[in-house]
mmCIF file of N, CA and C in Angstrom:
data_model
loop_
_atom_site.group_PDB
_atom_site.id
_atom_site.type_symbol
_atom_site.label_atom_id
_atom_site.label_comp_id
_atom_site.label_asym_id
_atom_site.label_seq_id
_atom_site.Cartn_x
_atom_site.Cartn_y
_atom_site.Cartn_z
ATOM 1 N N MET A 1 -63.946 36.533 0.548
ATOM 2 C CA MET A 1 -63.075 35.314 0.426
ATOM 3 C C MET A 1 -63.588 33.957 0.789
ATOM 4 N N THR A 2 -63.394 33.172 -0.238
ATOM 5 C CA THR A 2 -63.920 31.880 0.076
ATOM 6 C C THR A 2 -63.051 31.024 0.856
ATOM 7 N N ARG A 3 -63.614 30.035 1.601
ATOM 8 C CA ARG A 3 -63.011 29.319 2.608
ATOM 9 C C ARG A 3 -62.260 28.298 1.868
ATOM 10 N N VAL A 4 -61.008 27.839 2.264
ATOM 11 C CA VAL A 4 -60.267 26.808 1.475
ATOM 12 C C VAL A 4 -59.912 25.740 2.717
ATOM 13 N N LYS A 5 -60.312 24.529 2.438
ATOM 14 C CA LYS A 5 -60.129 23.505 3.200
ATOM 15 C C LYS A 5 -58.799 22.724 2.970
ATOM 16 N N ARG A 6 -57.987 22.480 3.835
ATOM 17 C CA ARG A 6 -56.668 22.102 3.587
ATOM 18 C C ARG A 6 -56.456 20.573 3.954
ATOM 19 N N GLY A 7 -57.654 19.823 4.230
ATOM 20 C CA GLY A 7 -57.635 18.520 4.582
ATOM 21 C C GLY A 7 -56.898 17.563 3.523
ATOM 22 N N VAL A 8 -57.555 17.701 2.406
ATOM 23 C CA VAL A 8 -57.060 16.834 1.291
ATOM 24 C C VAL A 8 -55.646 17.113 0.938
ATOM 25 N N THR A 9 -55.216 18.141 0.972
ATOM 26 C CA THR A 9 -53.695 18.262 0.892
ATOM 27 C C THR A 9 -52.761 17.860 1.676
ATOM 28 N N SER A 10 -53.138 18.096 2.984
ATOM 29 C CA SER A 10 -52.387 17.681 4.132
ATOM 30 C C SER A 10 -52.373 16.244 4.285
ATOM 31 N N ARG A 11 -53.499 15.555 3.953
ATOM 32 C CA ARG A 11 -53.519 14.063 3.954
ATOM 33 C C ARG A 11 -52.528 13.523 2.974
ATOM 34 N N PHE A 12 -52.638 14.167 1.591
ATOM 35 C CA PHE A 12 -51.859 13.650 0.641
ATOM 36 C C PHE A 12 -50.335 13.797 1.082
ATOM 37 N N ARG A 13 -49.961 15.018 1.647
ATOM 38 C CA ARG A 13 -48.544 15.227 2.134
ATOM 39 C C ARG A 13 -48.113 14.147 3.130
ATOM 40 N N HIS A 14 -48.923 13.812 4.002
ATOM 41 C CA HIS A 14 -48.801 13.069 5.262
ATOM 42 C C HIS A 14 -48.624 11.525 4.621
ATOM 43 N N LYS A 15 -49.475 11.189 3.687
ATOM 44 C CA LYS A 15 -49.313 9.860 3.067
ATOM 45 C C LYS A 15 -48.123 9.682 2.235
ATOM 46 N N LYS A 16 -47.655 10.605 1.623
ATOM 47 C CA LYS A 16 -46.417 10.753 0.957
ATOM 48 C C LYS A 16 -45.368 10.523 1.842
ATOM 49 N N LEU A 17 -45.168 11.250 2.918
ATOM 50 C CA LEU A 17 -44.134 10.972 3.841
ATOM 51 C C LEU A 17 -44.211 9.576 4.510
ATOM 52 N N VAL A 18 -45.325 9.149 5.033
ATOM 53 C CA VAL A 18 -45.577 7.787 5.594
ATOM 54 C C VAL A 18 -44.956 6.771 4.631
ATOM 55 N N ARG A 19 -45.473 6.998 3.213
ATOM 56 C CA ARG A 19 -44.917 6.034 2.328
ATOM 57 C C ARG A 19 -43.257 5.857 2.187
ATOM 58 N N LEU A 20 -42.799 7.126 2.465
ATOM 59 C CA LEU A 20 -41.244 7.011 2.565
ATOM 60 C C LEU A 20 -40.789 6.226 3.746
ATOM 61 N N ALA A 21 -41.611 6.079 4.665
ATOM 62 C CA ALA A 21 -41.105 5.498 6.005
ATOM 63 C C ALA A 21 -41.585 4.072 6.041
ATOM 64 N N LYS A 22 -42.094 3.291 4.839
ATOM 65 C CA LYS A 22 -42.354 2.118 4.610
ATOM 66 C C LYS A 22 -41.089 1.234 5.079
ATOM 67 N N GLY A 23 -41.326 0.169 5.890
ATOM 68 C CA GLY A 23 -40.379 -0.669 6.168
ATOM 69 C C GLY A 23 -39.584 -0.455 7.410
ATOM 70 N N PHE A 24 -40.003 0.895 8.078
ATOM 71 C CA PHE A 24 -39.364 1.229 9.370
ATOM 72 C C PHE A 24 -40.111 0.582 10.467
ATOM 73 N N ARG A 25 -39.590 0.223 11.636
ATOM 74 C CA ARG A 25 -40.221 -0.476 12.743
ATOM 75 C C ARG A 25 -40.907 0.577 13.789
ATOM 76 N N GLY A 26 -41.998 -0.183 14.214
ATOM 77 C CA GLY A 26 -42.813 0.675 15.319
ATOM 78 C C GLY A 26 -43.507 1.772 14.753
ATOM 79 N N ARG A 27 -43.641 2.824 15.526
ATOM 80 C CA ARG A 27 -44.616 4.007 15.108
ATOM 81 C C ARG A 27 -43.858 4.868 14.128
ATOM 82 N N ARG A 28 -42.736 4.551 13.939
ATOM 83 C CA ARG A 28 -41.936 5.259 12.856
ATOM 84 C C ARG A 28 -42.438 4.976 11.431
ATOM 85 N N LYS A 29 -43.178 4.110 11.150
ATOM 86 C CA LYS A 29 -43.649 3.673 10.010
ATOM 87 C C LYS A 29 -45.147 4.279 9.656
ATOM 88 N N ASN A 30 -45.943 4.609 10.710
ATOM 89 C CA ASN A 30 -47.154 4.971 10.459
ATOM 90 C C ASN A 30 -47.741 6.277 11.229
ATOM 91 N N VAL A 31 -46.790 6.889 12.023
ATOM 92 C CA VAL A 31 -47.228 8.035 12.846
ATOM 93 C C VAL A 31 -46.615 9.227 12.274
ATOM 94 N N TYR A 32 -47.300 10.167 11.862
ATOM 95 C CA TYR A 32 -46.630 11.330 10.896
ATOM 96 C C TYR A 32 -45.545 11.984 11.567
ATOM 97 N N ARG A 33 -45.760 12.413 12.801
ATOM 98 C CA ARG A 33 -44.782 13.087 13.637
ATOM 99 C C ARG A 33 -43.530 12.446 13.598
ATOM 100 N N ILE A 34 -43.533 11.139 13.974
ATOM 101 C CA ILE A 34 -42.347 10.335 14.204
ATOM 102 C C ILE A 34 -41.817 9.779 12.896
ATOM 103 N N ALA A 35 -42.463 9.637 11.873
ATOM 104 C CA ALA A 35 -42.049 9.231 10.631
ATOM 105 C C ALA A 35 -41.442 10.371 9.890
ATOM 106 N N LYS A 36 -41.818 11.600 10.112
ATOM 107 C CA LYS A 36 -41.230 12.544 9.513
ATOM 108 C C LYS A 36 -39.643 12.732 10.039
ATOM 109 N N GLN A 37 -39.526 12.477 11.283
ATOM 110 C CA GLN A 37 -38.122 12.725 11.746
ATOM 111 C C GLN A 37 -37.162 11.418 11.104
ATOM 112 N N ALA A 38 -38.031 10.339 11.259
ATOM 113 C CA ALA A 38 -37.208 9.096 10.754
ATOM 114 C C ALA A 38 -36.712 9.408 9.195
ATOM 115 N N VAL A 39 -37.608 9.710 8.689
ATOM 116 C CA VAL A 39 -37.546 9.916 6.996
ATOM 117 C C VAL A 39 -36.369 10.950 6.834
ATOM 118 N N MET A 40 -36.266 12.052 7.597
ATOM 119 C CA MET A 40 -35.303 13.087 7.557
ATOM 120 C C MET A 40 -33.847 12.430 7.833
ATOM 121 N N LYS A 41 -33.787 11.604 8.993
ATOM 122 C CA LYS A 41 -32.644 10.969 9.380
ATOM 123 C C LYS A 41 -32.261 9.998 8.314
ATOM 124 N N SER A 42 -33.020 9.185 7.796
ATOM 125 C CA SER A 42 -32.709 8.292 6.784
ATOM 126 C C SER A 42 -32.210 8.962 5.508
ATOM 127 N N GLN A 43 -32.622 10.164 5.207
ATOM 128 C CA GLN A 43 -32.099 10.764 3.992
ATOM 129 C C GLN A 43 -30.741 11.324 4.298
ATOM 130 N N GLN A 44 -30.363 11.669 5.494
ATOM 131 C CA GLN A 44 -29.043 12.107 5.981
ATOM 132 C C GLN A 44 -28.102 10.974 5.913
ATOM 133 N N TYR A 45 -28.505 9.970 6.328
ATOM 134 C CA TYR A 45 -27.844 8.661 6.352
ATOM 135 C C TYR A 45 -27.508 8.309 4.761
ATOM 136 N N SER A 46 -28.426 8.385 4.052
ATOM 137 C CA SER A 46 -28.126 8.006 2.595
ATOM 138 C C SER A 46 -27.248 9.083 1.915
ATOM 139 N N TYR A 47 -27.381 10.266 2.339
ATOM 140 C CA TYR A 47 -26.504 11.452 1.729
ATOM 141 C C TYR A 47 -25.010 10.990 1.991
ATOM 142 N N ILE A 48 -24.761 10.852 3.351
ATOM 143 C CA ILE A 48 -23.507 10.416 3.750
ATOM 144 C C ILE A 48 -22.937 9.085 3.075
ATOM 145 N N GLY A 49 -24.002 8.265 2.961
ATOM 146 C CA GLY A 49 -23.563 6.920 2.443
ATOM 147 C C GLY A 49 -23.107 7.017 1.076
ATOM 148 N N ARG A 50 -23.708 7.992 0.237
ATOM 149 C CA ARG A 50 -23.266 8.146 -1.075
ATOM 150 C C ARG A 50 -21.957 8.615 -1.106
ATOM 151 N N LYS A 51 -21.595 9.603 -0.282
ATOM 152 C CA LYS A 51 -20.119 9.989 -0.184
ATOM 153 C C LYS A 51 -19.128 8.932 0.271
ATOM 154 N N ARG A 52 -19.671 8.032 1.138
ATOM 155 C CA ARG A 52 -18.809 7.102 1.893
ATOM 156 C C ARG A 52 -18.478 6.129 0.715
ATOM 157 N N LYS A 53 -19.540 5.755 -0.128
ATOM 158 C CA LYS A 53 -19.282 4.789 -1.003
ATOM 159 C C LYS A 53 -18.248 5.065 -2.137
ATOM 160 N N LYS A 54 -18.061 6.362 -2.264
ATOM 161 C CA LYS A 54 -16.842 6.809 -3.243
ATOM 162 C C LYS A 54 -15.495 6.267 -2.757
ATOM 163 N N ARG A 55 -15.564 6.749 -1.348
ATOM 164 C CA ARG A 55 -14.272 6.361 -0.647
ATOM 165 C C ARG A 55 -13.888 5.069 -0.537
ATOM 166 N N THR A 56 -14.784 4.214 -0.270
ATOM 167 C CA THR A 56 -14.719 2.777 -0.010
ATOM 168 C C THR A 56 -14.275 2.169 -1.436
ATOM 169 N N TYR A 57 -15.066 2.402 -2.582
ATOM 170 C CA TYR A 57 -14.658 1.855 -3.860
ATOM 171 C C TYR A 57 -13.164 2.323 -4.249
ATOM 172 N N ARG A 58 -12.870 3.649 -4.004
ATOM 173 C CA ARG A 58 -11.365 3.919 -4.433
ATOM 174 C C ARG A 58 -10.404 3.216 -3.649
ATOM 175 N N SER A 59 -10.502 2.929 -2.193
ATOM 176 C CA SER A 59 -9.602 2.389 -1.443
ATOM 177 C C SER A 59 -9.666 0.694 -1.852
ATOM 178 N N LEU A 60 -10.794 0.296 -2.423
ATOM 179 C CA LEU A 60 -10.988 -1.132 -2.855
ATOM 180 C C LEU A 60 -10.121 -1.335 -4.210
ATOM 181 N N TRP A 61 -10.179 -0.182 -5.040
ATOM 182 C CA TRP A 61 -9.281 -0.372 -6.356
ATOM 183 C C TRP A 61 -7.940 -0.226 -5.976
ATOM 184 N N VAL A 62 -7.520 0.455 -5.010
ATOM 185 C CA VAL A 62 -6.267 0.547 -4.758
ATOM 186 C C VAL A 62 -5.684 -0.578 -4.345
ATOM 187 N N ILE A 63 -6.368 -1.376 -3.314
ATOM 188 C CA ILE A 63 -5.942 -2.601 -2.968
ATOM 189 C C ILE A 63 -5.901 -3.530 -4.073
ATOM 190 N N HIS A 64 -6.782 -3.609 -4.981
ATOM 191 C CA HIS A 64 -6.770 -4.554 -6.117
ATOM 192 C C HIS A 64 -5.506 -4.352 -6.871
ATOM 193 N N ILE A 65 -5.239 -2.991 -7.150
ATOM 194 C CA ILE A 65 -3.910 -2.691 -7.923
ATOM 195 C C ILE A 65 -2.693 -3.000 -7.299
ATOM 196 N N ASN A 66 -2.708 -2.941 -5.974
ATOM 197 C CA ASN A 66 -1.397 -3.247 -5.094
ATOM 198 C C ASN A 66 -1.457 -4.612 -5.266
ATOM 199 N N ILE A 67 -2.275 -5.590 -5.118
ATOM 200 C CA ILE A 67 -2.095 -6.939 -5.057
ATOM 201 C C ILE A 67 -1.619 -7.404 -6.406
ATOM 202 N N ALA A 68 -2.287 -6.850 -7.410
ATOM 203 C CA ALA A 68 -1.781 -7.245 -8.823
ATOM 204 C C ALA A 68 -0.478 -6.806 -9.199
ATOM 205 N N SER A 69 -0.107 -5.619 -8.777
ATOM 206 C CA SER A 69 1.187 -4.960 -9.104
ATOM 207 C C SER A 69 2.333 -5.700 -8.574
ATOM 208 N N ARG A 70 2.002 -6.240 -7.214
ATOM 209 C CA ARG A 70 3.115 -6.979 -6.577
ATOM 210 C C ARG A 70 3.418 -8.512 -7.158
ATOM 211 N N LYS A 71 2.548 -8.934 -7.919
ATOM 212 C CA LYS A 71 2.767 -10.066 -8.688
ATOM 213 C C LYS A 71 3.872 -9.945 -9.761
ATOM 214 N N TYR A 72 4.046 -8.774 -10.016
ATOM 215 C CA TYR A 72 5.068 -8.283 -11.284
ATOM 216 C C TYR A 72 6.224 -7.482 -10.357
ATOM 217 N N GLY A 73 6.311 -7.588 -9.362
ATOM 218 C CA GLY A 73 7.613 -7.099 -8.599
ATOM 219 C C GLY A 73 7.308 -5.664 -8.352
ATOM 220 N N LEU A 74 6.360 -4.999 -8.375
ATOM 221 C CA LEU A 74 6.016 -3.591 -8.128
ATOM 222 C C LEU A 74 5.146 -3.339 -7.077
ATOM 223 N N ASN A 75 5.437 -2.287 -6.330
ATOM 224 C CA ASN A 75 4.291 -1.808 -5.451
ATOM 225 C C ASN A 75 3.347 -0.818 -5.978
ATOM 226 N N TYR A 76 2.391 -0.365 -5.185
ATOM 227 C CA TYR A 76 1.385 0.330 -5.889
ATOM 228 C C TYR A 76 1.909 1.835 -6.196
ATOM 229 N N SER A 77 2.636 2.282 -4.994
ATOM 230 C CA SER A 77 3.163 3.685 -5.589
ATOM 231 C C SER A 77 3.993 3.772 -6.647
ATOM 232 N N THR A 78 4.877 2.688 -6.625
ATOM 233 C CA THR A 78 5.916 2.765 -7.850
ATOM 234 C C THR A 78 5.176 2.535 -9.340
ATOM 235 N N LEU A 79 4.235 1.703 -9.169
ATOM 236 C CA LEU A 79 3.564 1.412 -10.467
ATOM 237 C C LEU A 79 2.665 2.742 -11.012
ATOM 238 N N MET A 80 2.120 3.357 -10.009
ATOM 239 C CA MET A 80 1.376 4.638 -10.382
ATOM 240 C C MET A 80 2.398 5.756 -10.719
ATOM 241 N N LYS A 81 3.462 5.808 -10.240
ATOM 242 C CA LYS A 81 4.500 6.800 -10.597
ATOM 243 C C LYS A 81 4.900 6.594 -11.906
ATOM 244 N N GLN A 82 5.294 5.342 -12.158
ATOM 245 C CA GLN A 82 5.765 5.034 -13.582
ATOM 246 C C GLN A 82 4.643 5.037 -14.535
ATOM 247 N N LEU A 83 3.441 4.914 -14.381
ATOM 248 C CA LEU A 83 2.549 4.963 -15.270
ATOM 249 C C LEU A 83 2.464 6.519 -15.526
ATOM 250 N N ARG A 84 2.488 7.392 -14.552
ATOM 251 C CA ARG A 84 2.265 8.950 -15.004
ATOM 252 C C ARG A 84 3.650 9.327 -15.589
ATOM 253 N N LEU A 85 4.609 8.802 -15.442
ATOM 254 C CA LEU A 85 5.957 9.221 -16.054
ATOM 255 C C LEU A 85 6.051 8.726 -17.512
ATOM 256 N N ASN A 86 5.322 7.745 -17.855
ATOM 257 C CA ASN A 86 5.323 7.049 -19.035
ATOM 258 C C ASN A 86 4.261 7.604 -20.003
ATOM 259 N N GLY A 87 3.529 8.293 -19.381
ATOM 260 C CA GLY A 87 2.238 8.980 -20.067
ATOM 261 C C GLY A 87 1.043 8.058 -20.250
ATOM 262 N N ILE A 88 0.971 6.943 -19.393
ATOM 263 C CA ILE A 88 -0.135 6.115 -19.641
ATOM 264 C C ILE A 88 -1.444 6.630 -18.587
ATOM 265 N N VAL A 89 -2.310 7.073 -19.294
ATOM 266 C CA VAL A 89 -3.416 7.802 -18.378
ATOM 267 C C VAL A 89 -4.576 6.740 -18.231
ATOM 268 N N LEU A 90 -4.467 6.126 -17.115
ATOM 269 C CA LEU A 90 -5.669 5.182 -16.793
ATOM 270 C C LEU A 90 -5.772 5.389 -15.234
ATOM 271 N N ASN A 91 -7.168 5.624 -14.950
ATOM 272 C CA ASN A 91 -7.514 5.863 -13.687
ATOM 273 C C ASN A 91 -7.389 4.479 -12.697
ATOM 274 N N ARG A 92 -7.679 4.728 -11.589
ATOM 275 C CA ARG A 92 -7.669 3.487 -10.575
ATOM 276 C C ARG A 92 -8.805 2.611 -10.804
ATOM 277 N N LYS A 93 -10.100 3.003 -11.330
ATOM 278 C CA LYS A 93 -11.166 2.257 -11.531
ATOM 279 C C LYS A 93 -10.915 1.412 -13.047
ATOM 280 N N GLN A 94 -10.278 2.045 -13.811
ATOM 281 C CA GLN A 94 -9.946 1.327 -15.089
ATOM 282 C C GLN A 94 -8.835 0.268 -15.037
ATOM 283 N N LEU A 95 -7.948 0.627 -14.177
ATOM 284 C CA LEU A 95 -6.937 -0.396 -13.775
ATOM 285 C C LEU A 95 -7.259 -1.605 -13.048
ATOM 286 N N SER A 96 -8.322 -1.129 -12.189
ATOM 287 C CA SER A 96 -8.821 -2.546 -11.354
ATOM 288 C C SER A 96 -9.761 -3.168 -12.257
ATOM 289 N N ASP A 97 -10.613 -2.600 -13.116
ATOM 290 C CA ASP A 97 -11.273 -3.466 -14.067
ATOM 291 C C ASP A 97 -10.527 -4.176 -15.068
ATOM 292 N N LEU A 98 -9.336 -3.598 -15.464
ATOM 293 C CA LEU A 98 -8.491 -4.404 -16.299
ATOM 294 C C LEU A 98 -7.914 -5.636 -15.532
ATOM 295 N N ILE A 99 -7.699 -5.656 -14.342
ATOM 296 C CA ILE A 99 -7.157 -6.400 -13.632
ATOM 297 C C ILE A 99 -8.186 -7.657 -13.278
ATOM 298 N N GLU A 100 -9.302 -7.175 -13.211
ATOM 299 C CA GLU A 100 -10.589 -8.251 -12.989
ATOM 300 C C GLU A 100 -11.027 -8.901 -14.183
ATOM 301 N N TYR A 101 -11.022 -8.191 -15.346
ATOM 302 C CA TYR A 101 -11.672 -8.694 -16.477
ATOM 303 C C TYR A 101 -10.771 -9.359 -17.324
ATOM 304 N N ASP A 102 -9.498 -8.636 -17.752
ATOM 305 C CA ASP A 102 -8.418 -8.698 -18.769
ATOM 306 C C ASP A 102 -7.140 -8.621 -18.122
ATOM 307 N N SER A 103 -6.603 -9.562 -17.274
ATOM 308 C CA SER A 103 -5.399 -9.398 -16.728
ATOM 309 C C SER A 103 -4.169 -9.286 -17.749
ATOM 310 N N SER A 104 -4.351 -9.992 -18.958
ATOM 311 C CA SER A 104 -3.146 -10.013 -19.773
ATOM 312 C C SER A 104 -2.993 -8.576 -20.429
ATOM 313 N N ILE A 105 -3.965 -7.600 -20.429
ATOM 314 C CA ILE A 105 -3.662 -6.220 -20.864
ATOM 315 C C ILE A 105 -3.035 -5.583 -19.799
ATOM 316 N N PHE A 106 -3.304 -5.906 -18.521
ATOM 317 C CA PHE A 106 -2.648 -5.297 -17.331
ATOM 318 C C PHE A 106 -1.228 -5.733 -17.284
ATOM 319 N N LYS A 107 -1.032 -7.027 -17.665
ATOM 320 C CA LYS A 107 0.423 -7.460 -17.779
ATOM 321 C C LYS A 107 1.208 -6.770 -18.788
ATOM 322 N N ALA A 108 0.579 -6.563 -20.086
ATOM 323 C CA ALA A 108 1.241 -5.840 -21.119
ATOM 324 C C ALA A 108 1.421 -4.375 -20.697
ATOM 325 N N ILE A 109 0.470 -3.736 -19.855
ATOM 326 C CA ILE A 109 0.867 -2.270 -19.548
ATOM 327 C C ILE A 109 1.967 -2.237 -18.580
ATOM 328 N N VAL A 110 1.954 -3.279 -17.755
ATOM 329 C CA VAL A 110 3.314 -3.304 -16.776
ATOM 330 C C VAL A 110 4.331 -3.519 -17.485
ATOM 331 N N GLY A 111 4.513 -4.379 -18.292
ATOM 332 C CA GLY A 111 5.652 -4.713 -19.296
ATOM 333 C C GLY A 111 6.043 -3.509 -20.119
ATOM 334 N N SER A 112 5.062 -2.956 -20.449
ATOM 335 C CA SER A 112 5.554 -1.727 -21.301
ATOM 336 C C SER A 112 6.102 -0.495 -20.441
ATOM 337 N N ILE A 113 6.162 -0.517 -19.440
ATOM 338 C CA ILE A 113 6.628 0.732 -18.485
ATOM 339 C C ILE A 113 8.104 0.582 -18.804
ATOM 340 N N THR A 114 8.649 1.741 -19.197
ATOM 341 C CA THR A 114 10.121 1.820 -19.100
ATOM 342 C C THR A 114 10.603 2.318 -18.049
ATOM 343 N N TYR A 115 11.873 1.805 -17.520
ATOM 344 C CA TYR A 115 12.480 2.297 -16.324
ATOM 345 C C TYR A 115 13.387 3.339 -16.552
ATOM 346 N N SER A 116 13.482 4.082 -17.637
ATOM 347 C CA SER A 116 14.473 5.181 -17.884
ATOM 348 C C SER A 116 14.494 5.980 -16.740
ATOM 349 N N THR A 117 13.451 6.407 -16.021
ATOM 350 C CA THR A 117 13.374 7.374 -14.928
ATOM 351 C C THR A 117 13.297 6.549 -13.652
ATOM 352 N N TRP A 118 13.742 5.220 -13.668
ATOM 353 C CA TRP A 118 13.820 4.408 -12.444
ATOM 354 C C TRP A 118 14.737 5.007 -11.283
ATOM 355 N N ASP A 119 15.981 5.415 -11.717
ATOM 356 C CA ASP A 119 16.957 5.950 -10.855
ATOM 357 C C ASP A 119 16.727 7.439 -10.717
ATOM 358 N N ASN A 120 15.505 7.944 -10.340
ATOM 359 C CA ASN A 120 15.525 9.345 -10.273
ATOM 360 C C ASN A 120 15.767 9.847 -8.710
ATOM 361 N N ASN A 121 16.280 8.929 -7.798
ATOM 362 C CA ASN A 121 16.767 9.188 -6.624
ATOM 363 C C ASN A 121 17.793 10.188 -6.446
ATOM 364 N N SER A 122 18.688 10.217 -7.579
ATOM 365 C CA SER A 122 19.846 11.314 -7.656
ATOM 366 C C SER A 122 19.452 12.684 -7.389
ATOM 367 N N ASN A 123 18.218 13.075 -7.823
ATOM 368 C CA ASN A 123 17.817 14.544 -7.598
ATOM 369 C C ASN A 123 17.325 14.841 -6.364
ATOM 370 N N ARG A 124 16.986 13.649 -5.430
ATOM 371 C CA ARG A 124 16.605 14.046 -4.004
ATOM 372 C C ARG A 124 17.545 14.831 -3.223
ATOM 373 N N ASN A 125 17.228 15.520 -2.343
ATOM 374 C CA ASN A 125 18.075 16.197 -1.344
ATOM 375 C C ASN A 125 17.992 15.368 -0.062
ATOM 376 N N TYR A 126 19.002 14.572 0.314
ATOM 377 C CA TYR A 126 18.921 13.862 1.571
ATOM 378 C C TYR A 126 19.422 14.679 2.747
ATOM 379 N N SER A 127 20.011 16.085 2.644
ATOM 380 C CA SER A 127 20.442 16.846 3.609
ATOM 381 C C SER A 127 19.744 16.663 5.067
ATOM 382 N N ARG A 128 18.432 16.672 4.897
ATOM 383 C CA ARG A 128 17.441 16.743 6.178
ATOM 384 C C ARG A 128 17.786 15.185 6.826
ATOM 385 N N ASN A 129 18.005 14.377 6.228
ATOM 386 C CA ASN A 129 18.155 13.037 6.904
ATOM 387 C C ASN A 129 19.661 12.787 7.407
ATOM 388 N N THR A 130 20.625 13.418 6.952
ATOM 389 C CA THR A 130 21.930 13.122 7.307
ATOM 390 C C THR A 130 22.188 14.157 8.335
ATOM 391 N N ILE A 131 23.190 13.819 9.325
ATOM 392 C CA ILE A 131 23.687 14.636 10.305
ATOM 393 C C ILE A 131 25.115 14.936 9.917
ATOM 394 N N ASN A 132 25.232 16.282 9.724
ATOM 395 C CA ASN A 132 26.572 17.034 9.463
ATOM 396 C C ASN A 132 27.224 16.956 10.776
ATOM 397 N N THR A 133 28.462 16.335 10.652
ATOM 398 C CA THR A 133 29.384 16.220 11.945
ATOM 399 C C THR A 133 30.781 16.862 11.621
#
């Protein structure tokens, strides 16, 4: 068996990890043991952040839609329900982009909503909310 020296590969591996820790403060940027932990934690944060970003953007889109729909006398939930009932298939991101870049189209969409199903409250059962005496 020939002897295999591992110095070159381990140095490359260490340098690769320390390169990922560039910009960190203190020994976190250049000491392998500490940098390894710091890089692992930073990758956890970035994983969580990617999930959190989706939540944040969706709530931002909802806020934009709510503000714009109130200008036309509707609240967010009513607008979304009427869009669904009228067969207008636009997601929240698309609606938010329409509001931001071309509000005339959003106005036309809100104007095209038919309120034939507006009084759909007759089908509701209010027996839970009333007290039978």
